[in-house]
Amino acid sequence: MTKKDGLLALMVVVVWGLNFVVIKVGLHGMPPLLLAGLRFLLVAFPALLFVRRPNVPFRLLAGYGLTISFGQFAFLFTAIKFGMPAGLASLVLQAQAFFTILLGTIFFNERLSVKQLVGITLAVLGILVLIEGSLTGENIALSGFMLTLAAAFSWGCGNIFNKKIMQLSQPPAIMSLVVWSALIPVIPFLLGSLAFDGPQVIMLSLQHIDLTTILSLAYLAFLATIVGYGIWGSLLGRYETWRIAPLSLLVPVFGMGSAALLLGEHLSLLQLAGAVLIMLGLYINVFGLRLPQGVRRARSTSL
C-alpha cells in the first residue's frame, strides 16, 4: 500500500472511531430516531441525484437498508441515549464480526475454523467481563449493552445481505449501494420517532436545532458515511481485502481513546480486562493464532 493510501485508510478509521463521540454529542439536542433519520436523509439527498441507482433486486436492497442502516443505528443511537458510553459502544459493536460468522454458517453453509471458535469464545467472555465491570462499577444499565449487541446483530445481518448483493452477476459500486439504500430507513426512523417521541418533541427539536446538532449531522452523513465509505470502498477495490479489513480493528481503539479524551470516559480494571479479551478475540479472528506475516518477517530480520 502506498503512503497516501495508508494515510487515507488511517483517516477513515479515525473518522469512524470519532463517530461514536459525535453521536453522543448530537443526541444532546435531538431524540435518537429523529437524529438517525435525518442522518440517512442527508446521505441520500442530494447524492442520489448524481449516483446511478444500483441494479439490485428490491428485496435485497430493502433487507440491506433495514438491517445495516435502520436496525443497527436505531439500536445504537438509542443505547447511547440511554447512557451507554460512546467508547464502550465502539468496542461492543465490533461483535458484528462474530454475528456475521455465525450467520454465515446458517445462510452460506460456511464452516467455523478453530481460530473463529477461539475468537468468538474470547469475545463472549470479554463482553461478559465488560458487562460485569460496568454494572458493578459504573452503574451502566444492562439495557445499554443489550441494545448495542442488538445493533451488532443487525450489522451482522446487513453483512449477509451485502454478501448476497456482491454475489450478483454484476455487483453494484459500494457508493451506489450506500446512497440508494439510505432511502430505505428514513421513513421507519421518522415513524418510530413519531411513535416514541411524539410530534411535539419532533417539532421542538427541529425548531430549536443548534449548531452542534447540525455539525453532528453533517459529520455523520457526509464525513463518516459518504466520504468514509467512498474511500474505504475504493481501497478495497484496489488492494487485497486482507490488507484493508484488519485496519477496522483500530476503530474501537480510536473510539475509546476519543471518548476518554473528549468525554472523560474511563475504563475500570475489570472493564479494561473485558476490552482486552474482546480485542484479542477480534485479532485472532482476523490473524489466527500466529503473528501476521509482516511481524514475523520483521522479527526474523531483527534476529
GROMACS .gro file of C-alpha atoms in nm:
model
  303
    1MET     CA    1   0.000   0.000   0.000
    2THR     CA    2   0.130   0.347  -0.087
    3LYS     CA    3   0.184   0.604   0.188
    4LYS     CA    4  -0.101   0.814   0.051
    5ASP     CA    5  -0.347   0.523   0.061
    6GLY     CA    6  -0.221   0.418   0.404
    7LEU     CA    7  -0.292   0.767   0.536
    8LEU     CA    8  -0.635   0.765   0.371
    9ALA     CA    9  -0.719   0.432   0.537
   10LEU     CA   10  -0.598   0.564   0.873
   11MET     CA   11  -0.805   0.880   0.827
   12VAL     CA   12  -1.120   0.674   0.769
   13VAL     CA   13  -1.053   0.463   1.078
   14VAL     CA   14  -1.007   0.779   1.288
   15VAL     CA   15  -1.327   0.930   1.145
   16TRP     CA   16  -1.521   0.612   1.225
   17GLY     CA   17  -1.372   0.599   1.575
   18LEU     CA   18  -1.476   0.960   1.647
   19ASN     CA   19  -1.818   0.874   1.508
   20PHE     CA   20  -1.934   0.749   1.848
   21VAL     CA   21  -1.839   1.069   2.030
   22VAL     CA   22  -2.021   1.270   1.763
   23ILE     CA   23  -2.333   1.056   1.808
   24LYS     CA   24  -2.331   1.120   2.183
   25VAL     CA   25  -2.287   1.495   2.130
   26GLY     CA   26  -2.562   1.507   1.867
   27LEU     CA   27  -2.807   1.324   2.094
   28HIS     CA   28  -2.793   1.609   2.346
   29GLY     CA   29  -3.015   1.816   2.120
   30MET     CA   30  -3.229   1.562   1.936
   31PRO     CA   31  -3.402   1.226   2.007
   32PRO     CA   32  -3.216   0.921   1.871
   33LEU     CA   33  -3.453   0.801   1.597
   34LEU     CA   34  -3.501   1.152   1.458
   35LEU     CA   35  -3.125   1.213   1.455
   36ALA     CA   36  -3.067   0.883   1.274
   37GLY     CA   37  -3.347   0.955   1.025
   38LEU     CA   38  -3.205   1.296   0.936
   39ARG     CA   39  -2.859   1.143   0.904
   40PHE     CA   40  -2.974   0.899   0.635
   41LEU     CA   41  -3.189   1.163   0.467
   42LEU     CA   42  -2.872   1.371   0.424
   43VAL     CA   43  -2.683   1.064   0.297
   44ALA     CA   44  -2.948   1.007   0.029
   45PHE     CA   45  -3.010   1.368  -0.076
   46PRO     CA   46  -2.871   1.520  -0.286
   47ALA     CA   47  -2.621   1.239  -0.355
   48LEU     CA   48  -2.873   1.013  -0.532
   49LEU     CA   49  -2.912   1.284  -0.799
   50PHE     CA   50  -2.552   1.216  -0.901
   51VAL     CA   51  -2.516   0.844  -0.825
   52ARG     CA   52  -2.672   0.581  -1.050
   53ARG     CA   53  -2.928   0.351  -0.890
   54PRO     CA   54  -2.776   0.007  -0.822
   55ASN     CA   55  -2.906  -0.282  -1.031
   56VAL     CA   56  -3.009  -0.480  -0.723
   57PRO     CA   57  -3.338  -0.664  -0.656
   58PHE     CA   58  -3.551  -0.451  -0.423
   59ARG     CA   59  -3.581  -0.728  -0.163
   60LEU     CA   60  -3.202  -0.733  -0.121
   61LEU     CA   61  -3.176  -0.353  -0.120
   62ALA     CA   62  -3.456  -0.329   0.138
   63GLY     CA   63  -3.304  -0.604   0.351
   64TYR     CA   64  -2.969  -0.427   0.345
   65GLY     CA   65  -3.121  -0.090   0.435
   66LEU     CA   66  -3.345  -0.223   0.711
   67THR     CA   67  -3.064  -0.415   0.883
   68ILE     CA   68  -2.730  -0.242   0.839
   69SER     CA   69  -2.886   0.108   0.838
   70PHE     CA   70  -3.216   0.109   1.027
   71GLY     CA   71  -3.166  -0.177   1.272
   72GLN     CA   72  -2.803  -0.105   1.354
   73PHE     CA   73  -2.840   0.267   1.415
   74ALA     CA   74  -3.184   0.257   1.577
   75PHE     CA   75  -3.041   0.029   1.845
   76LEU     CA   76  -2.701   0.206   1.865
   77PHE     CA   77  -2.836   0.562   1.892
   78THR     CA   78  -3.094   0.452   2.149
   79ALA     CA   79  -2.830   0.266   2.351
   80ILE     CA   80  -2.605   0.574   2.366
   81LYS     CA   81  -2.906   0.793   2.452
   82PHE     CA   82  -2.986   0.556   2.741
   83GLY     CA   83  -2.636   0.600   2.884
   84MET     CA   84  -2.415   0.350   2.701
   85PRO     CA   85  -2.066   0.510   2.699
   86ALA     CA   86  -1.952   0.604   2.348
   87GLY     CA   87  -1.616   0.429   2.389
   88LEU     CA   88  -1.764   0.102   2.508
   89ALA     CA   89  -2.027   0.118   2.233
   90SER     CA   90  -1.749   0.139   1.971
   91LEU     CA   91  -1.599  -0.180   2.114
   92VAL     CA   92  -1.912  -0.387   2.181
   93LEU     CA   93  -2.043  -0.305   1.833
   94GLN     CA   94  -1.748  -0.500   1.689
   95ALA     CA   95  -1.932  -0.815   1.796
   96GLN     CA   96  -2.083  -0.781   1.449
   97ALA     CA   97  -1.782  -0.973   1.319
   98PHE     CA   98  -1.881  -1.280   1.518
   99PHE     CA   99  -2.253  -1.247   1.444
  100THR     CA  100  -2.157  -1.234   1.075
  101ILE     CA  101  -1.952  -1.554   1.108
  102LEU     CA  102  -2.236  -1.738   1.285
  103LEU     CA  103  -2.496  -1.616   1.035
  104GLY     CA  104  -2.262  -1.723   0.754
  105THR     CA  105  -2.276  -2.080   0.882
  106ILE     CA  106  -2.656  -2.068   0.857
  107PHE     CA  107  -2.709  -1.894   0.523
  108PHE     CA  108  -2.395  -1.996   0.331
  109ASN     CA  109  -2.308  -2.328   0.498
  110GLU     CA  110  -1.969  -2.188   0.595
  111ARG     CA  111  -1.766  -2.391   0.844
  112LEU     CA  112  -1.627  -2.243   1.162
  113SER     CA  113  -1.249  -2.266   1.184
  114VAL     CA  114  -1.054  -2.315   1.506
  115LYS     CA  115  -0.941  -1.952   1.508
  116GLN     CA  116  -1.301  -1.834   1.472
  117LEU     CA  117  -1.419  -2.055   1.759
  118VAL     CA  118  -1.136  -1.928   1.979
  119GLY     CA  119  -1.206  -1.568   1.878
  120ILE     CA  120  -1.579  -1.599   1.946
  121THR     CA  121  -1.517  -1.764   2.285
  122LEU     CA  122  -1.275  -1.489   2.393
  123ALA     CA  123  -1.507  -1.214   2.270
  124VAL     CA  124  -1.811  -1.359   2.452
  125LEU     CA  125  -1.605  -1.392   2.769
  126GLY     CA  126  -1.481  -1.035   2.724
  127ILE     CA  127  -1.835  -0.899   2.683
  128LEU     CA  128  -1.947  -1.080   3.000
  129VAL     CA  129  -1.650  -0.940   3.193
  130LEU     CA  130  -1.717  -0.595   3.047
  131ILE     CA  131  -2.084  -0.608   3.149
  132GLU     CA  132  -1.995  -0.727   3.499
  133GLY     CA  133  -1.739  -0.449   3.540
  134SER     CA  134  -1.979  -0.187   3.408
  135LEU     CA  135  -2.285  -0.291   3.609
  136THR     CA  136  -2.094  -0.307   3.937
  137GLY     CA  137  -1.852  -0.019   3.892
  138GLU     CA  138  -2.004   0.238   3.656
  139ASN     CA  139  -2.377   0.185   3.710
  140ILE     CA  140  -2.439   0.140   3.336
  141ALA     CA  141  -2.779  -0.011   3.262
  142LEU     CA  142  -2.780  -0.361   3.116
  143SER     CA  143  -3.025  -0.235   2.853
  144GLY     CA  144  -2.744  -0.027   2.700
  145PHE     CA  145  -2.532  -0.337   2.641
  146MET     CA  146  -2.826  -0.537   2.508
  147LEU     CA  147  -2.922  -0.260   2.265
  148THR     CA  148  -2.562  -0.230   2.145
  149LEU     CA  149  -2.544  -0.607   2.092
  150ALA     CA  150  -2.873  -0.584   1.901
  151ALA     CA  151  -2.709  -0.316   1.684
  152ALA     CA  152  -2.413  -0.550   1.626
  153PHE     CA  153  -2.651  -0.832   1.530
  154SER     CA  154  -2.831  -0.601   1.285
  155TRP     CA  155  -2.495  -0.510   1.133
  156GLY     CA  156  -2.415  -0.881   1.100
  157CYS     CA  157  -2.749  -0.939   0.924
  158GLY     CA  158  -2.668  -0.648   0.693
  159ASN     CA  159  -2.336  -0.811   0.608
  160ILE     CA  160  -2.525  -1.121   0.494
  161PHE     CA  161  -2.742  -0.910   0.262
  162ASN     CA  162  -2.427  -0.731   0.145
  163LYS     CA  163  -2.265  -1.065   0.058
  164LYS     CA  164  -2.574  -1.175  -0.135
  165ILE     CA  165  -2.567  -0.845  -0.326
  166MET     CA  166  -2.197  -0.878  -0.406
  167GLN     CA  167  -2.256  -1.231  -0.536
  168LEU     CA  168  -2.483  -1.097  -0.812
  169SER     CA  169  -2.353  -1.133  -1.166
  170GLN     CA  170  -2.298  -0.755  -1.180
  171PRO     CA  171  -2.242  -0.631  -0.823
  172PRO     CA  172  -2.303  -0.258  -0.772
  173ALA     CA  173  -2.045   0.003  -0.673
  174ILE     CA  174  -2.030   0.041  -0.296
  175MET     CA  175  -2.119   0.413  -0.310
  176SER     CA  176  -2.425   0.341  -0.521
  177LEU     CA  177  -2.539   0.084  -0.264
  178VAL     CA  178  -2.475   0.316   0.033
  179VAL     CA  179  -2.655   0.617  -0.116
  180TRP     CA  180  -2.964   0.443  -0.252
  181SER     CA  181  -3.007   0.208   0.045
  182ALA     CA  182  -3.008   0.520   0.268
  183LEU     CA  183  -3.359   0.591   0.140
  184ILE     CA  184  -3.492   0.269   0.295
  185PRO     CA  185  -3.458   0.356   0.668
  186VAL     CA  186  -3.570   0.722   0.653
  187ILE     CA  187  -3.944   0.658   0.682
  188PRO     CA  188  -3.911   0.385   0.953
  189PHE     CA  189  -3.688   0.622   1.155
  190LEU     CA  190  -3.931   0.912   1.126
  191LEU     CA  191  -4.235   0.693   1.203
  192GLY     CA  192  -4.051   0.544   1.502
  193SER     CA  193  -3.965   0.890   1.633
  194LEU     CA  194  -4.326   0.998   1.584
  195ALA     CA  195  -4.447   0.695   1.782
  196PHE     CA  196  -4.193   0.709   2.067
  197ASP     CA  197  -4.116   1.081   2.093
  198GLY     CA  198  -4.438   1.238   1.966
  199PRO     CA  199  -4.494   1.522   1.716
  200GLN     CA  200  -4.437   1.794   1.977
  201VAL     CA  201  -4.087   1.672   2.065
  202ILE     CA  202  -4.001   1.639   1.696
  203MET     CA  203  -4.118   1.992   1.618
  204LEU     CA  204  -3.934   2.139   1.917
  205SER     CA  205  -3.615   1.955   1.818
  206LEU     CA  206  -3.633   2.091   1.464
  207GLN     CA  207  -3.732   2.443   1.568
  208HIS     CA  208  -3.454   2.471   1.826
  209ILE     CA  209  -3.185   2.279   1.640
  210ASP     CA  210  -2.845   2.424   1.731
  211LEU     CA  211  -2.510   2.442   1.553
  212THR     CA  212  -2.372   2.145   1.748
  213THR     CA  213  -2.652   1.916   1.625
  214ILE     CA  214  -2.617   2.046   1.267
  215LEU     CA  215  -2.242   1.981   1.270
  216SER     CA  216  -2.301   1.635   1.419
  217LEU     CA  217  -2.545   1.550   1.139
  218ALA     CA  218  -2.301   1.681   0.877
  219TYR     CA  219  -2.021   1.469   1.025
  220LEU     CA  220  -2.235   1.152   1.045
  221ALA     CA  221  -2.386   1.188   0.698
  222PHE     CA  222  -2.106   1.331   0.485
  223LEU     CA  223  -1.777   1.256   0.657
  224ALA     CA  224  -1.845   0.922   0.829
  225THR     CA  225  -2.078   0.779   0.564
  226ILE     CA  226  -2.026   0.926   0.216
  227VAL     CA  227  -1.656   1.013   0.243
  228GLY     CA  228  -1.569   0.723   0.475
  229TYR     CA  229  -1.743   0.450   0.275
  230GLY     CA  230  -1.629   0.605  -0.052
  231ILE     CA  231  -1.261   0.592   0.042
  232TRP     CA  232  -1.291   0.251   0.209
  233GLY     CA  233  -1.469   0.104  -0.094
  234SER     CA  234  -1.205   0.249  -0.325
  235LEU     CA  235  -0.924   0.096  -0.119
  236LEU     CA  236  -1.098  -0.243  -0.111
  237GLY     CA  237  -1.127  -0.224  -0.489
  238ARG     CA  238  -0.753  -0.157  -0.537
  239TYR     CA  239  -0.598  -0.379  -0.270
  240GLU     CA  240  -0.644  -0.729  -0.133
  241THR     CA  241  -0.913  -0.750   0.137
  242TRP     CA  242  -0.664  -0.880   0.394
  243ARG     CA  243  -0.462  -0.558   0.363
  244ILE     CA  244  -0.759  -0.329   0.434
  245ALA     CA  245  -1.013  -0.514   0.652
  246PRO     CA  246  -0.786  -0.565   0.959
  247LEU     CA  247  -0.743  -0.188   0.990
  248SER     CA  248  -1.103  -0.171   1.115
  249LEU     CA  249  -0.970  -0.324   1.439
  250LEU     CA  250  -0.840   0.025   1.514
  251VAL     CA  251  -1.192   0.175   1.516
  252PRO     CA  252  -1.266   0.085   1.883
  253VAL     CA  253  -0.913   0.196   1.976
  254PHE     CA  254  -0.982   0.544   1.842
  255GLY     CA  255  -1.341   0.523   1.969
  256MET     CA  256  -1.237   0.456   2.329
  257GLY     CA  257  -0.942   0.694   2.305
  258SER     CA  258  -1.150   0.986   2.176
  259ALA     CA  259  -1.425   0.915   2.431
  260ALA     CA  260  -1.167   0.926   2.711
  261LEU     CA  261  -1.009   1.245   2.578
  262LEU     CA  262  -1.323   1.437   2.478
  263LEU     CA  263  -1.594   1.299   2.707
  264GLY     CA  264  -1.390   1.196   3.010
  265GLU     CA  265  -1.490   0.829   2.984
  266HIS     CA  266  -1.251   0.591   3.160
  267LEU     CA  267  -1.241   0.213   3.198
  268SER     CA  268  -1.209   0.036   3.532
  269LEU     CA  269  -0.959  -0.250   3.560
  270LEU     CA  270  -1.237  -0.507   3.511
  271GLN     CA  271  -1.372  -0.318   3.208
  272LEU     CA  272  -1.021  -0.294   3.068
  273ALA     CA  273  -0.978  -0.670   3.109
  274GLY     CA  274  -1.302  -0.728   2.919
  275ALA     CA  275  -1.194  -0.486   2.645
  276VAL     CA  276  -0.861  -0.667   2.608
  277LEU     CA  277  -1.038  -1.004   2.574
  278ILE     CA  278  -1.269  -0.868   2.305
  279MET     CA  279  -0.981  -0.712   2.110
  280LEU     CA  280  -0.785  -1.035   2.143
  281GLY     CA  281  -1.082  -1.230   2.009
  282LEU     CA  282  -1.112  -0.989   1.714
  283TYR     CA  283  -0.738  -1.014   1.649
  284ILE     CA  284  -0.741  -1.396   1.648
  285ASN     CA  285  -1.046  -1.395   1.421
  286VAL     CA  286  -0.854  -1.185   1.166
  287PHE     CA  287  -0.497  -1.311   1.200
  288GLY     CA  288  -0.539  -1.653   1.360
  289LEU     CA  289  -0.320  -1.787   1.638
  290ARG     CA  290   0.005  -1.674   1.473
  291LEU     CA  291   0.168  -1.335   1.431
  292PRO     CA  292   0.096  -1.162   1.097
  293GLN     CA  293   0.348  -1.239   0.825
  294GLY     CA  294   0.489  -0.884   0.828
  295VAL     CA  295   0.554  -0.901   1.204
  296ARG     CA  296   0.715  -1.246   1.176
  297ARG     CA  297   0.936  -1.122   0.894
  298ALA     CA  298   1.039  -0.815   1.097
  299ARG     CA  299   1.123  -1.033   1.396
  300SER     CA  300   1.329  -1.275   1.191
  301THR     CA  301   1.517  -0.986   1.029
  302SER     CA  302   1.598  -0.829   1.368
  303LEU     CA  303   1.723  -1.163   1.496
   0.00000   0.00000   0.00000
